[in-house]
Coordinates of C-alpha atoms in Angstrom, one line a residue:
X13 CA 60.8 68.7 48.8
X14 CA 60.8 68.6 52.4
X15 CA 57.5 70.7 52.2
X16 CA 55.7 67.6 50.1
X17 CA 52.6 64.9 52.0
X18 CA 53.0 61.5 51.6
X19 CA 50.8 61.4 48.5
X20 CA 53.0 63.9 46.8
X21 CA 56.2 62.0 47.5
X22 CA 55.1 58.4 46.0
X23 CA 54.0 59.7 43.4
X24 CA 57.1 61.7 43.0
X25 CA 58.6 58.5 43.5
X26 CA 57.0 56.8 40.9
X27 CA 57.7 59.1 38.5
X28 CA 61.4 59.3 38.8
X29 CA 61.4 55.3 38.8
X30 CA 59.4 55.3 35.7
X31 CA 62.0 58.1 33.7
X32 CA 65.3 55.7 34.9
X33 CA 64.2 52.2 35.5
X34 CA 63.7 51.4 32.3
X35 CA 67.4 52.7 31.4
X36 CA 68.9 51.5 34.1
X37 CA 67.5 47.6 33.5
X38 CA 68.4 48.0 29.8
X39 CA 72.2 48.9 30.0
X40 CA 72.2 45.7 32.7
X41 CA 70.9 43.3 30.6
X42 CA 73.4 44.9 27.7
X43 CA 76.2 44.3 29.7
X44 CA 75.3 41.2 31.1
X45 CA 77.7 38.3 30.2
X46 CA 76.1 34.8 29.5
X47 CA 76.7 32.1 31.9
X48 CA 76.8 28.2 32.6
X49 CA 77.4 25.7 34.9
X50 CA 78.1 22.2 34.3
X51 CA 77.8 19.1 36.5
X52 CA 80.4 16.2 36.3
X53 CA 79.2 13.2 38.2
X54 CA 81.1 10.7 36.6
X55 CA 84.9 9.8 37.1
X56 CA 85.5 7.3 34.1
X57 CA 87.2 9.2 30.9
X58 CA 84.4 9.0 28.7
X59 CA 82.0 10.7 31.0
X60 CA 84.9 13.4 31.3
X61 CA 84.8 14.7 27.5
X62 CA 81.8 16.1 27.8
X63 CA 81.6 18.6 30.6
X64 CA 85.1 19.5 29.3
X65 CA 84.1 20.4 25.5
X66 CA 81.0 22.1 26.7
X67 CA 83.4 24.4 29.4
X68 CA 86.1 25.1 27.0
X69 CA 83.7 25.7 23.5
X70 CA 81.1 27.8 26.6
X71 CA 84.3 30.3 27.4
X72 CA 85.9 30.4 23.8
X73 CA 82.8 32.2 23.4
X74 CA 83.1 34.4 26.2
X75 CA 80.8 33.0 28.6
X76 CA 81.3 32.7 32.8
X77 CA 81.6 28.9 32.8
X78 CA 81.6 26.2 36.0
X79 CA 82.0 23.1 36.3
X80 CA 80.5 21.8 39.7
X81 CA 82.5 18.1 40.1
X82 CA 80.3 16.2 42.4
X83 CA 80.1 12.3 43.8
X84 CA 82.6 9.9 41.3
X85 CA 83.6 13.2 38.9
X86 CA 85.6 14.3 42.1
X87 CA 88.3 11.3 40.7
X88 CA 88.5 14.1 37.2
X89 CA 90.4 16.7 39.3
X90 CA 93.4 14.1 40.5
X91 CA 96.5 15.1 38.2
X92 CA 97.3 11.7 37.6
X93 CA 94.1 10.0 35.8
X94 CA 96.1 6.8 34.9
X95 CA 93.5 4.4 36.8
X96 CA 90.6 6.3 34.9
X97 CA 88.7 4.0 32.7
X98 CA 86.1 4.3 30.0
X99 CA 83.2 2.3 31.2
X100 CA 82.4 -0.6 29.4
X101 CA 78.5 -0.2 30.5
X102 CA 76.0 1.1 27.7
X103 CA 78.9 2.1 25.7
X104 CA 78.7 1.0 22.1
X105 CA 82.2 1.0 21.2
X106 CA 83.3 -2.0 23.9
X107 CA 81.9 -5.3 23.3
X108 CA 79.5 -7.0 26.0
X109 CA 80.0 -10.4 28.0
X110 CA 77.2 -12.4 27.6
X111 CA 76.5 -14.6 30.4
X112 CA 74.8 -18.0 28.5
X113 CA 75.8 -19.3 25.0
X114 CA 79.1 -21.0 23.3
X115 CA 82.2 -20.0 25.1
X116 CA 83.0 -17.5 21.9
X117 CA 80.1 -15.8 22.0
X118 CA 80.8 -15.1 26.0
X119 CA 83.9 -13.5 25.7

């Protein structure tokens, strides 16, 4: 080998990349586990079911999961969630204040 040119060696080179490569980047991609990362930017309790189901169905089916708590989902990590809340805004099982109309109708 040591008497071989440049020329000789690339292509050399090439050759042995072309036999193995392919090989090689198959058994990776065999063995590679799938992965996911989830982002929980909300602290309130029904913002918290969600990145939580999607973690714990992601890994019973043996995939890498992360969750990456940023901003308000910070508050999901405290051990003691008592002054969590579900957030009354948007969410169509608590009831709206309305701001004009009979006094019924506003509460």
């Amino acid at each position: 080998m040591s008497d071989m040119n440049e020329a000789q060696m690339d292509e050399w080179l090439n050759k042995k990349l072309d036999e193995l490569l392919p090989t090689k980047l198959q058994t990776i991609e065999e063995s590679r586990t799938p992965a996911m990362a989830i982002i929980a930017t909300k602290g309130t309790l029904d913002w918290a079911y969600p990145p939580f189901i999607l973690a714990s169905t992601s890994s019973a089916l043996g995939w890498d999961t992360s969750i990456f708590f940023t901003f308000y989902g910070l508050l999901l990590l405290k051990k003691d969630l008592s002054d969590a809340m579900v957030s009354p805004l948007g969410n169509p099982a608590m009831p709206m204040k309305m701001p004009f109309g009979p006094k019924w109708f506003q509460d």
